[in-house]
């Protein structure tokens, strides 16, 4: 018995249990445990690694690097690897900068542990001010303590204030030879261009689902866990290109699998854990949409809702499915996780569905997704959106509608009816080809009045004034309703108030044109429409005649939300300018 145990025994107290030798270390999450320790373990960033390797070999190292990309693609890990690569001295202590650091020398081990004095990591989110940058500026003047380079790693650099960025500019442009800066950010658009121009920028890409799935398979093997390939594929898809997100989900999935007792990560568990819809169930739901079976469609939605699938996830799955079918149709299918039966089903759908139908399906599903996203009742919004898609499937596209009408002999009859009941479309109508300053088109052009003769029609009065002033002409066209014309006397009713000065100018213009004094008098009684109002009446009649045509009626019955558009060039000048 040791002396310490004797002391406890003498006092009548049991000695505390001694910790077992080699006790287990605190658990580290997978995202930290499998952080890359060398560039060969950094997946999906081959172009950046090659650039850095060439720069090191040729001794063309930049003084500042900027790593940008979405969360979890390896920005901070890459910064630490660069710090290792630049400060590695090799196992024999004689090595230089290398793209393949040994991981055994003091700098490599200390950087990995985060305790190396010459590699300073700073979180810009909590050190945003000028004072924090001033400390860096003052410290860079001193050489490194034991390393080849003093390296500053500033994470989330976009969080620095404007003044802090400005304070750093001079040092960043001309740092001492022993100093390197490495910045990391997820929002590079917030970094001033003056900083970007002083850095060598690397855009880290999202990791593909195939690479993530293979990476997770290697990790579960190292962890002594088995996993279904479909489960790993689901995790890789849910990670959305982020290694850290995927490892966090995998960590949770392994814990969930252990609760079941067999230790295997299964796809059904991943779906339950993440609230994902079963891909085969989504395909069945898609088939119900195409079949037009509303009762089966609602039952399928209810079934998915009961097992915990969120309506938004269901809409997202249908959108993805619609996109995949379209890719199959253009011959660009690229999802290696699909089973043979799923590929065959996609191929069949791609043959059955035309491009217009697929486009319409995508638009309707996208609209439904937005509605479900904003709805207070997501399930009800999902059902209504999918029922709308189902009803839209019964509507023929314009091409098929035209063929149906043609086969029934409706096109010829409708065309003849339109020719009898309606004038040409707006773009070919006589109104569109005459100047908007003229009255309603007449079968023949009114001849110009002879010199000295008085105009006997109001349109001639308008033309005479127009030869002097376009402004005065517009007043006659838009603001004057004619009651009677007995040249040179005009009795009118104003659409809106016309100033006395304008009337004097109009009469003066007519005196110049006709050599006679004219008199305009505001009166009461039945008045004709103004020239603008008369033109609009003609256009309304033309539009109604088109809408009453059988072919157009059939089109509106097939497409209730359709709108008859008007050619911009055919609108009256007054309405366009307004």
Short mmCIF file of C-alpha atoms in Angstrom, two decimals, residues 45-526:
data_model
loop_
_atom_site.label_atom_id
_atom_site.label_comp_id
_atom_site.label_asym_id
_atom_site.label_seq_id
_atom_site.Cartn_x
_atom_site.Cartn_y
_atom_site.Cartn_z
CA UNK A 45 -9.75 21.57 -54.36
CA UNK A 46 -7.19 20.14 -56.80
CA UNK A 47 -6.69 23.37 -58.75
CA UNK A 48 -5.78 25.34 -55.64
CA UNK A 49 -3.40 22.64 -54.38
CA UNK A 50 -1.65 22.51 -57.77
CA UNK A 51 -1.25 26.30 -57.81
CA UNK A 52 0.24 26.36 -54.32
CA UNK A 53 2.56 23.44 -55.11
CA UNK A 54 3.92 25.21 -58.19
CA UNK A 55 4.34 28.47 -56.28
CA UNK A 56 6.35 26.72 -53.56
CA UNK A 57 8.53 24.86 -56.05
CA UNK A 58 9.30 28.03 -57.98
CA UNK A 59 9.69 30.18 -54.86
CA UNK A 60 6.90 32.51 -56.03
CA UNK A 61 4.94 32.73 -52.80
CA UNK A 62 2.50 35.60 -52.43
CA UNK A 63 2.54 37.67 -49.27
CA UNK A 64 -1.25 37.47 -48.80
CA UNK A 65 -3.82 34.79 -49.62
CA UNK A 66 -7.62 35.03 -49.60
CA UNK A 67 -9.71 31.86 -49.24
CA UNK A 68 -13.37 32.22 -50.13
CA UNK A 69 -16.22 29.77 -50.47
CA UNK A 70 -19.32 28.47 -48.75
CA UNK A 71 -19.23 27.07 -45.24
CA UNK A 72 -17.38 23.83 -44.60
CA UNK A 73 -15.33 23.53 -47.79
CA UNK A 74 -11.97 23.87 -46.06
CA UNK A 75 -11.02 27.57 -45.88
CA UNK A 76 -9.58 27.56 -42.36
CA UNK A 77 -8.11 24.07 -42.83
CA UNK A 78 -6.39 25.27 -46.00
CA UNK A 79 -5.02 28.31 -44.16
CA UNK A 80 -3.46 26.05 -41.52
CA UNK A 81 -2.07 23.72 -44.17
CA UNK A 82 -0.43 26.70 -45.90
CA UNK A 83 1.06 27.72 -42.54
CA UNK A 84 2.42 24.19 -42.16
CA UNK A 85 3.75 24.09 -45.70
CA UNK A 86 5.62 27.39 -45.30
CA UNK A 87 7.10 26.62 -41.86
CA UNK A 88 7.82 22.88 -42.11
CA UNK A 89 11.48 22.07 -41.40
CA UNK A 90 11.26 18.30 -41.99
CA UNK A 91 11.95 15.48 -39.59
CA UNK A 92 15.68 16.20 -39.79
CA UNK A 93 15.18 19.92 -39.15
CA UNK A 94 16.78 20.91 -42.48
CA UNK A 95 13.75 21.03 -44.78
CA UNK A 96 12.27 24.06 -46.53
CA UNK A 97 8.78 25.08 -47.68
CA UNK A 98 6.97 22.08 -49.14
CA UNK A 99 3.50 21.24 -50.41
CA UNK A 100 3.74 17.99 -48.43
CA UNK A 101 4.60 18.97 -44.81
CA UNK A 102 5.96 16.15 -42.70
CA UNK A 103 3.56 16.57 -39.78
CA UNK A 104 6.29 15.42 -37.40
CA UNK A 105 8.48 18.45 -36.84
CA UNK A 106 7.82 20.95 -34.07
CA UNK A 107 6.21 23.62 -36.28
CA UNK A 108 3.87 21.07 -37.92
CA UNK A 109 2.76 19.56 -34.61
CA UNK A 110 2.33 22.93 -32.89
CA UNK A 111 0.34 24.40 -35.78
CA UNK A 112 -1.93 21.35 -35.79
CA UNK A 113 -2.51 21.80 -32.04
CA UNK A 114 -3.05 25.54 -32.43
CA UNK A 115 -0.23 26.45 -30.07
CA UNK A 116 2.48 27.69 -32.44
CA UNK A 117 3.55 31.15 -31.37
CA UNK A 118 4.36 32.39 -34.87
CA UNK A 119 0.98 31.43 -36.39
CA UNK A 120 -1.61 33.84 -35.06
CA UNK A 121 -5.29 33.09 -35.70
CA UNK A 122 -7.77 35.89 -35.26
CA UNK A 123 -11.55 35.83 -35.54
CA UNK A 124 -12.54 39.05 -37.30
CA UNK A 125 -16.13 38.62 -36.13
CA UNK A 126 -15.06 39.44 -32.56
CA UNK A 127 -12.10 41.70 -33.46
CA UNK A 128 -13.59 44.18 -35.87
CA UNK A 129 -12.06 47.50 -34.89
CA UNK A 130 -9.03 49.60 -35.74
CA UNK A 131 -7.40 48.82 -32.39
CA UNK A 132 -7.30 45.10 -33.21
CA UNK A 133 -5.68 45.79 -36.58
CA UNK A 134 -3.27 48.25 -34.97
CA UNK A 135 -1.95 45.43 -32.76
CA UNK A 136 -1.20 43.41 -35.91
CA UNK A 137 0.51 46.38 -37.57
CA UNK A 138 2.76 46.91 -34.55
CA UNK A 139 3.57 43.19 -34.20
CA UNK A 140 4.59 42.60 -37.83
CA UNK A 141 7.69 44.74 -37.35
CA UNK A 142 9.20 42.05 -35.16
CA UNK A 143 10.58 38.91 -36.75
CA UNK A 144 9.21 35.46 -35.99
CA UNK A 145 10.33 33.76 -32.79
CA UNK A 146 11.22 30.31 -34.07
CA UNK A 147 9.59 29.86 -37.47
CA UNK A 148 10.52 30.75 -41.01
CA UNK A 149 7.43 32.96 -41.42
CA UNK A 150 5.13 34.77 -39.04
CA UNK A 151 1.65 34.00 -40.37
CA UNK A 152 -1.60 35.81 -39.55
CA UNK A 153 -4.79 33.86 -40.23
CA UNK A 154 -7.84 36.12 -40.09
CA UNK A 155 -11.12 34.21 -40.29
CA UNK A 156 -14.35 35.87 -41.50
CA UNK A 157 -12.31 38.84 -42.63
CA UNK A 158 -15.35 40.53 -44.17
CA UNK A 159 -16.49 41.39 -40.62
CA UNK A 160 -13.71 43.97 -40.20
CA UNK A 161 -14.92 47.54 -40.17
CA UNK A 162 -14.18 49.93 -43.02
CA UNK A 163 -11.66 51.82 -40.91
CA UNK A 164 -9.95 48.57 -39.90
CA UNK A 165 -9.58 47.58 -43.57
CA UNK A 166 -8.13 50.98 -44.41
CA UNK A 167 -5.66 50.76 -41.54
CA UNK A 168 -4.47 47.37 -42.81
CA UNK A 169 -3.98 48.39 -46.44
CA UNK A 170 -0.42 49.73 -46.28
CA UNK A 171 0.89 46.81 -44.25
CA UNK A 172 -0.95 44.36 -46.46
CA UNK A 173 0.57 45.82 -49.62
CA UNK A 174 4.18 45.90 -48.37
CA UNK A 175 4.57 43.56 -45.40
CA UNK A 176 8.01 42.58 -44.08
CA UNK A 177 9.52 39.54 -45.84
CA UNK A 178 8.95 37.30 -42.83
CA UNK A 179 5.17 37.97 -42.66
CA UNK A 180 2.35 36.25 -44.53
CA UNK A 181 -1.37 37.01 -44.33
CA UNK A 182 -4.08 34.42 -44.94
CA UNK A 183 -7.70 35.61 -44.99
CA UNK A 184 -10.83 33.44 -45.02
CA UNK A 185 -14.36 34.59 -45.75
CA UNK A 186 -17.74 33.28 -46.81
CA UNK A 187 -18.86 36.67 -48.17
CA UNK A 188 -16.13 37.91 -50.45
CA UNK A 189 -18.41 40.57 -51.91
CA UNK A 190 -18.16 42.44 -48.59
CA UNK A 191 -14.37 42.63 -48.75
CA UNK A 192 -13.18 45.98 -50.22
CA UNK A 193 -11.69 45.77 -53.69
CA UNK A 194 -8.56 47.49 -52.34
CA UNK A 195 -7.97 44.43 -50.14
CA UNK A 196 -8.85 41.91 -52.86
CA UNK A 197 -6.34 43.48 -55.24
CA UNK A 198 -3.54 42.93 -52.70
CA UNK A 199 -4.25 39.21 -52.19
CA UNK A 200 -3.88 36.03 -54.18
CA UNK A 201 -7.44 34.76 -54.26
CA UNK A 202 -8.56 31.13 -54.17
CA UNK A 203 -12.24 30.27 -54.64
CA UNK A 204 -12.85 26.95 -52.90
CA UNK A 205 -15.56 24.98 -54.66
CA UNK A 206 -18.46 23.04 -53.22
CA UNK A 207 -17.62 19.37 -52.90
CA UNK A 208 -19.63 17.14 -55.23
CA UNK A 209 -22.08 14.66 -53.74
CA UNK A 210 -20.08 11.76 -55.23
CA UNK A 211 -16.87 12.89 -53.52
CA UNK A 212 -18.65 13.49 -50.23
CA UNK A 213 -20.29 10.07 -50.33
CA UNK A 214 -16.93 8.36 -50.95
CA UNK A 215 -15.31 10.45 -48.19
CA UNK A 216 -18.04 9.51 -45.69
CA UNK A 217 -17.70 5.86 -46.64
CA UNK A 218 -14.00 6.00 -45.76
CA UNK A 219 -14.76 7.67 -42.42
CA UNK A 220 -17.43 5.17 -41.31
CA UNK A 221 -14.97 2.39 -42.12
CA UNK A 222 -12.35 4.01 -39.89
CA UNK A 223 -14.96 4.45 -37.17
CA UNK A 224 -15.85 0.76 -37.34
CA UNK A 225 -19.40 1.47 -38.44
CA UNK A 226 -21.32 0.03 -41.38
CA UNK A 227 -23.57 2.17 -43.51
CA UNK A 228 -25.85 1.67 -46.48
CA UNK A 229 -24.62 3.37 -49.62
CA UNK A 230 -28.01 5.06 -50.06
CA UNK A 231 -27.69 6.49 -46.55
CA UNK A 232 -24.30 7.98 -47.38
CA UNK A 233 -25.73 9.39 -50.62
CA UNK A 234 -28.58 11.04 -48.72
CA UNK A 235 -26.15 12.61 -46.25
CA UNK A 236 -23.97 13.86 -49.10
CA UNK A 237 -26.98 15.45 -50.80
CA UNK A 238 -28.17 17.05 -47.55
CA UNK A 239 -24.69 18.50 -46.96
CA UNK A 240 -25.04 20.69 -50.10
CA UNK A 241 -21.32 20.63 -50.85
CA UNK A 242 -20.11 21.27 -47.28
CA UNK A 243 -17.82 18.67 -45.73
CA UNK A 244 -18.40 20.00 -42.22
CA UNK A 245 -22.18 19.93 -42.57
CA UNK A 246 -22.02 16.40 -43.92
CA UNK A 247 -19.77 15.17 -41.10
CA UNK A 248 -22.07 16.73 -38.53
CA UNK A 249 -25.03 14.85 -40.05
CA UNK A 250 -22.96 11.66 -40.22
CA UNK A 251 -22.00 12.06 -36.55
CA UNK A 252 -25.67 12.32 -35.65
CA UNK A 253 -26.56 9.39 -37.91
CA UNK A 254 -23.98 7.11 -36.28
CA UNK A 255 -25.35 7.98 -32.84
CA UNK A 256 -28.86 7.30 -34.10
CA UNK A 257 -27.77 3.96 -35.56
CA UNK A 258 -26.17 2.87 -32.26
CA UNK A 259 -29.53 3.33 -30.54
CA UNK A 260 -30.99 0.61 -32.76
CA UNK A 261 -28.42 -1.90 -31.61
CA UNK A 262 -27.05 -3.10 -34.96
CA UNK A 263 -24.75 -0.11 -35.48
CA UNK A 264 -25.62 0.28 -39.16
CA UNK A 265 -26.48 3.65 -40.66
CA UNK A 266 -29.58 3.09 -42.77
CA UNK A 267 -31.28 5.26 -45.35
CA UNK A 268 -34.64 5.07 -43.62
CA UNK A 269 -33.05 6.43 -40.43
CA UNK A 270 -31.52 9.32 -42.33
CA UNK A 271 -34.89 10.20 -43.83
CA UNK A 272 -36.54 10.09 -40.42
CA UNK A 273 -33.75 12.11 -38.85
CA UNK A 274 -33.66 14.83 -41.49
CA UNK A 275 -37.33 14.79 -42.49
CA UNK A 276 -36.43 13.88 -46.06
CA UNK A 277 -38.89 12.39 -48.47
CA UNK A 278 -38.26 8.90 -49.82
CA UNK A 279 -37.08 9.23 -53.42
CA UNK A 280 -39.20 6.29 -54.51
CA UNK A 281 -42.21 7.83 -52.75
CA UNK A 282 -41.62 11.10 -54.60
CA UNK A 283 -41.50 9.19 -57.89
CA UNK A 284 -44.82 7.53 -57.04
CA UNK A 285 -46.30 10.93 -56.23
CA UNK A 286 -44.96 12.30 -59.51
CA UNK A 287 -46.63 9.41 -61.32
CA UNK A 288 -49.97 10.26 -59.65
CA UNK A 289 -49.60 13.83 -60.91
CA UNK A 290 -49.11 12.61 -64.47
CA UNK A 291 -51.99 10.13 -64.22
CA UNK A 292 -54.38 12.84 -62.99
CA UNK A 293 -55.63 10.73 -60.06
CA UNK A 294 -56.60 13.37 -57.49
CA UNK A 295 -57.74 10.93 -54.77
CA UNK A 296 -54.52 8.90 -54.98
CA UNK A 297 -52.53 12.13 -55.04
CA UNK A 298 -54.07 13.39 -51.78
CA UNK A 299 -53.57 9.95 -50.16
CA UNK A 300 -49.89 9.99 -51.12
CA UNK A 301 -49.42 13.48 -49.66
CA UNK A 302 -51.16 12.40 -46.45
CA UNK A 303 -48.98 9.30 -46.19
CA UNK A 304 -45.80 11.32 -46.54
CA UNK A 305 -47.01 13.87 -43.99
CA UNK A 306 -47.80 11.15 -41.44
CA UNK A 307 -44.28 9.71 -41.56
CA UNK A 308 -42.81 13.15 -40.90
CA UNK A 309 -41.97 14.48 -44.37
CA UNK A 310 -42.29 18.25 -44.43
CA UNK A 311 -44.49 19.65 -47.25
CA UNK A 312 -41.67 21.94 -48.33
CA UNK A 313 -39.33 18.96 -48.60
CA UNK A 314 -41.96 17.17 -50.68
CA UNK A 315 -42.25 20.11 -53.10
CA UNK A 316 -38.46 20.31 -53.28
CA UNK A 317 -38.30 16.62 -54.15
CA UNK A 318 -40.85 17.05 -56.95
CA UNK A 319 -38.93 20.02 -58.33
CA UNK A 320 -35.74 18.00 -58.33
CA UNK A 321 -37.56 15.13 -60.03
CA UNK A 322 -38.94 17.43 -62.74
CA UNK A 323 -35.42 18.73 -63.36
CA UNK A 324 -34.00 15.22 -63.59
CA UNK A 325 -36.64 14.15 -66.11
CA UNK A 326 -35.79 17.19 -68.23
CA UNK A 327 -32.09 16.28 -68.07
CA UNK A 328 -32.95 12.78 -69.23
CA UNK A 329 -34.86 14.24 -72.15
CA UNK A 330 -31.86 16.30 -73.31
CA UNK A 331 -29.49 13.39 -72.71
CA UNK A 332 -27.64 14.94 -69.77
CA UNK A 333 -28.60 12.63 -66.90
CA UNK A 334 -25.73 12.68 -64.39
CA UNK A 335 -26.96 11.27 -61.04
CA UNK A 336 -24.96 8.11 -60.31
CA UNK A 337 -27.01 7.38 -57.19
CA UNK A 338 -30.11 6.44 -59.19
CA UNK A 339 -31.09 2.80 -59.36
CA UNK A 340 -31.61 1.05 -62.69
CA UNK A 341 -35.38 1.01 -62.19
CA UNK A 342 -35.41 4.74 -61.46
CA UNK A 343 -33.34 5.45 -64.57
CA UNK A 344 -35.75 3.42 -66.68
CA UNK A 345 -38.71 5.28 -65.19
CA UNK A 346 -37.08 8.63 -65.94
CA UNK A 347 -36.36 7.54 -69.49
CA UNK A 348 -40.03 6.56 -69.98
CA UNK A 349 -41.26 9.90 -68.60
CA UNK A 350 -38.83 11.83 -70.77
CA UNK A 351 -40.28 10.13 -73.86
CA UNK A 352 -43.87 10.76 -72.82
CA UNK A 353 -43.54 14.41 -71.79
CA UNK A 354 -42.84 17.17 -74.29
CA UNK A 355 -40.64 20.18 -73.56
CA UNK A 356 -43.63 22.57 -73.18
CA UNK A 357 -45.26 20.21 -70.66
CA UNK A 358 -42.04 19.86 -68.67
CA UNK A 359 -41.56 23.62 -68.69
CA UNK A 360 -45.13 24.20 -67.51
CA UNK A 361 -44.73 21.51 -64.84
CA UNK A 362 -41.56 23.17 -63.54
CA UNK A 363 -43.21 26.61 -63.40
CA UNK A 364 -46.26 25.31 -61.53
CA UNK A 365 -44.16 23.36 -59.02
CA UNK A 366 -41.88 26.34 -58.47
CA UNK A 367 -44.89 28.56 -57.82
CA UNK A 368 -46.25 25.94 -55.43
CA UNK A 369 -42.93 25.74 -53.59
CA UNK A 370 -42.99 29.49 -52.99
CA UNK A 371 -46.57 29.31 -51.73
CA UNK A 372 -45.80 26.44 -49.32
CA UNK A 373 -42.72 28.31 -48.10
CA UNK A 374 -44.81 31.34 -47.14
CA UNK A 375 -48.03 29.61 -46.06
CA UNK A 376 -49.30 29.40 -42.49
CA UNK A 377 -50.79 26.01 -43.38
CA UNK A 378 -48.00 24.27 -45.32
CA UNK A 379 -49.78 20.94 -45.81
CA UNK A 380 -52.94 22.55 -47.17
CA UNK A 381 -50.87 24.83 -49.41
CA UNK A 382 -48.99 21.79 -50.71
CA UNK A 383 -52.22 19.95 -51.51
CA UNK A 384 -53.72 22.95 -53.31
CA UNK A 385 -50.54 23.54 -55.29
CA UNK A 386 -50.35 19.92 -56.47
CA UNK A 387 -54.05 19.81 -57.30
CA UNK A 388 -53.48 22.89 -59.44
CA UNK A 389 -50.68 21.05 -61.23
CA UNK A 390 -53.01 18.09 -61.75
CA UNK A 391 -55.78 20.29 -63.20
CA UNK A 392 -53.32 22.07 -65.47
CA UNK A 393 -52.35 18.71 -66.91
CA UNK A 394 -55.82 18.46 -68.51
CA UNK A 395 -55.32 21.72 -70.41
CA UNK A 396 -54.03 21.31 -73.97
CA UNK A 397 -51.09 23.39 -75.09
CA UNK A 398 -51.76 26.02 -77.79
CA UNK A 399 -50.34 23.83 -80.55
CA UNK A 400 -52.62 20.92 -79.76
CA UNK A 401 -55.59 23.26 -79.40
CA UNK A 402 -55.00 24.67 -82.89
CA UNK A 403 -54.76 21.15 -84.33
CA UNK A 404 -57.96 20.10 -82.59
CA UNK A 405 -59.84 23.06 -84.01
CA UNK A 406 -58.39 22.48 -87.45
CA UNK A 407 -59.39 18.82 -87.43
CA UNK A 408 -62.95 19.77 -86.55
CA UNK A 409 -63.09 22.29 -89.37
CA UNK A 410 -63.38 25.14 -86.90
CA UNK A 411 -60.40 27.10 -88.09
CA UNK A 412 -61.85 27.86 -91.53
CA UNK A 413 -65.27 28.75 -90.17
CA UNK A 414 -63.80 30.83 -87.36
CA UNK A 415 -61.49 32.66 -89.73
CA UNK A 416 -64.37 33.49 -92.02
CA UNK A 417 -66.45 34.67 -89.09
CA UNK A 418 -63.60 36.86 -87.85
CA UNK A 419 -63.19 38.39 -91.30
CA UNK A 420 -66.90 39.21 -91.44
CA UNK A 421 -67.33 40.35 -87.86
CA UNK A 422 -64.02 42.00 -87.10
CA UNK A 423 -61.49 44.23 -88.80
CA UNK A 424 -57.83 43.21 -88.98
CA UNK A 425 -55.81 42.92 -85.71
CA UNK A 426 -54.62 46.12 -84.06
CA UNK A 427 -51.20 46.06 -85.66
CA UNK A 428 -52.74 46.00 -89.14
CA UNK A 429 -55.75 48.21 -88.40
CA UNK A 430 -56.17 51.45 -90.35
CA UNK A 431 -56.23 53.32 -87.04
CA UNK A 432 -52.68 52.26 -86.32
CA UNK A 433 -51.48 53.41 -89.72
CA UNK A 434 -52.97 56.89 -89.53
CA UNK A 435 -51.46 59.57 -87.41
CA UNK A 436 -52.99 59.79 -83.93
CA UNK A 437 -53.78 63.45 -84.69
CA UNK A 438 -56.25 62.45 -87.38
CA UNK A 439 -59.93 61.58 -86.77
CA UNK A 440 -61.46 58.19 -87.40
CA UNK A 441 -60.27 56.72 -90.70
CA UNK A 442 -62.56 57.32 -93.65
CA UNK A 443 -62.84 55.20 -96.78
CA UNK A 444 -61.17 57.93 -98.80
CA UNK A 445 -58.75 60.67 -97.95
CA UNK A 446 -60.35 64.07 -97.45
CA UNK A 447 -58.81 66.49 -99.98
CA UNK A 448 -56.90 69.47 -98.69
CA UNK A 449 -58.98 72.70 -98.75
CA UNK A 450 -58.19 75.13 -101.53
CA UNK A 451 -56.40 78.35 -100.69
CA UNK A 452 -58.87 80.89 -99.35
CA UNK A 453 -61.63 78.27 -98.86
CA UNK A 454 -62.96 77.60 -95.38
CA UNK A 455 -62.78 74.05 -93.97
CA UNK A 456 -66.20 72.41 -93.91
CA UNK A 457 -65.21 69.49 -91.66
CA UNK A 458 -63.71 69.52 -88.15
CA UNK A 459 -60.88 67.22 -89.25
CA UNK A 460 -59.87 69.85 -91.80
CA UNK A 461 -59.89 72.47 -89.05
CA UNK A 462 -57.56 70.24 -86.99
CA UNK A 463 -55.18 69.76 -89.93
CA UNK A 464 -55.10 73.50 -90.60
CA UNK A 465 -54.18 74.25 -86.99
CA UNK A 466 -51.64 71.39 -87.01
CA UNK A 467 -49.73 73.03 -89.86
CA UNK A 468 -49.07 75.95 -87.49
CA UNK A 469 -48.68 74.29 -84.07
CA UNK A 470 -48.70 70.65 -82.96
CA UNK A 471 -49.54 71.72 -79.39
CA UNK A 472 -52.68 73.56 -80.48
CA UNK A 473 -53.59 70.62 -82.69
CA UNK A 474 -53.42 68.25 -79.69
CA UNK A 475 -55.87 70.52 -77.81
CA UNK A 476 -58.41 70.21 -80.61
CA UNK A 477 -57.91 66.44 -80.78
CA UNK A 478 -58.10 65.58 -77.08
CA UNK A 479 -59.96 68.41 -75.34
CA UNK A 480 -62.71 69.55 -77.71
CA UNK A 481 -66.05 67.87 -78.46
CA UNK A 482 -67.76 69.43 -81.47
CA UNK A 483 -71.40 70.58 -81.16
CA UNK A 484 -71.65 72.39 -84.52
CA UNK A 485 -69.40 73.78 -87.25
CA UNK A 486 -70.52 76.62 -89.52
CA UNK A 487 -67.23 78.06 -90.74
CA UNK A 488 -65.84 80.28 -89.42
CA UNK A 489 -67.98 79.69 -86.30
CA UNK A 490 -67.34 76.67 -84.05
CA UNK A 491 -69.47 75.70 -81.05
CA UNK A 492 -67.82 73.13 -78.82
CA UNK A 493 -67.97 71.40 -75.45
CA UNK A 494 -64.65 71.03 -73.58
CA UNK A 495 -63.46 67.67 -72.30
CA UNK A 496 -61.42 69.64 -69.79
CA UNK A 497 -60.99 73.38 -69.34
CA UNK A 498 -59.34 75.17 -72.28
CA UNK A 499 -57.71 78.50 -71.49
CA UNK A 500 -58.74 81.71 -73.26
CA UNK A 501 -55.16 82.22 -74.40
CA UNK A 502 -55.22 78.83 -76.15
CA UNK A 503 -58.47 79.70 -77.92
CA UNK A 504 -56.93 82.97 -79.13
CA UNK A 505 -53.88 81.10 -80.43
CA UNK A 506 -56.12 78.59 -82.26
CA UNK A 507 -58.15 81.33 -83.93
CA UNK A 508 -54.95 83.16 -84.90
CA UNK A 509 -53.58 79.97 -86.44
CA UNK A 510 -56.78 79.51 -88.47
CA UNK A 511 -56.67 83.16 -89.58
CA UNK A 512 -53.13 82.57 -90.89
CA UNK A 513 -54.26 79.48 -92.79
CA UNK A 514 -57.63 80.69 -94.15
CA UNK A 515 -57.39 84.49 -94.11
CA UNK A 516 -60.63 84.72 -92.10
CA UNK A 517 -61.36 85.48 -88.45
CA UNK A 518 -62.67 82.44 -86.61
CA UNK A 519 -64.86 82.31 -83.52
CA UNK A 520 -64.86 79.42 -81.00
CA UNK A 521 -67.79 79.43 -78.56
CA UNK A 522 -68.34 77.06 -75.63
CA UNK A 523 -71.93 75.81 -75.76
CA UNK A 524 -74.41 73.29 -74.36
CA UNK A 525 -76.21 70.42 -76.00
CA UNK A 526 -75.42 67.10 -77.62
#
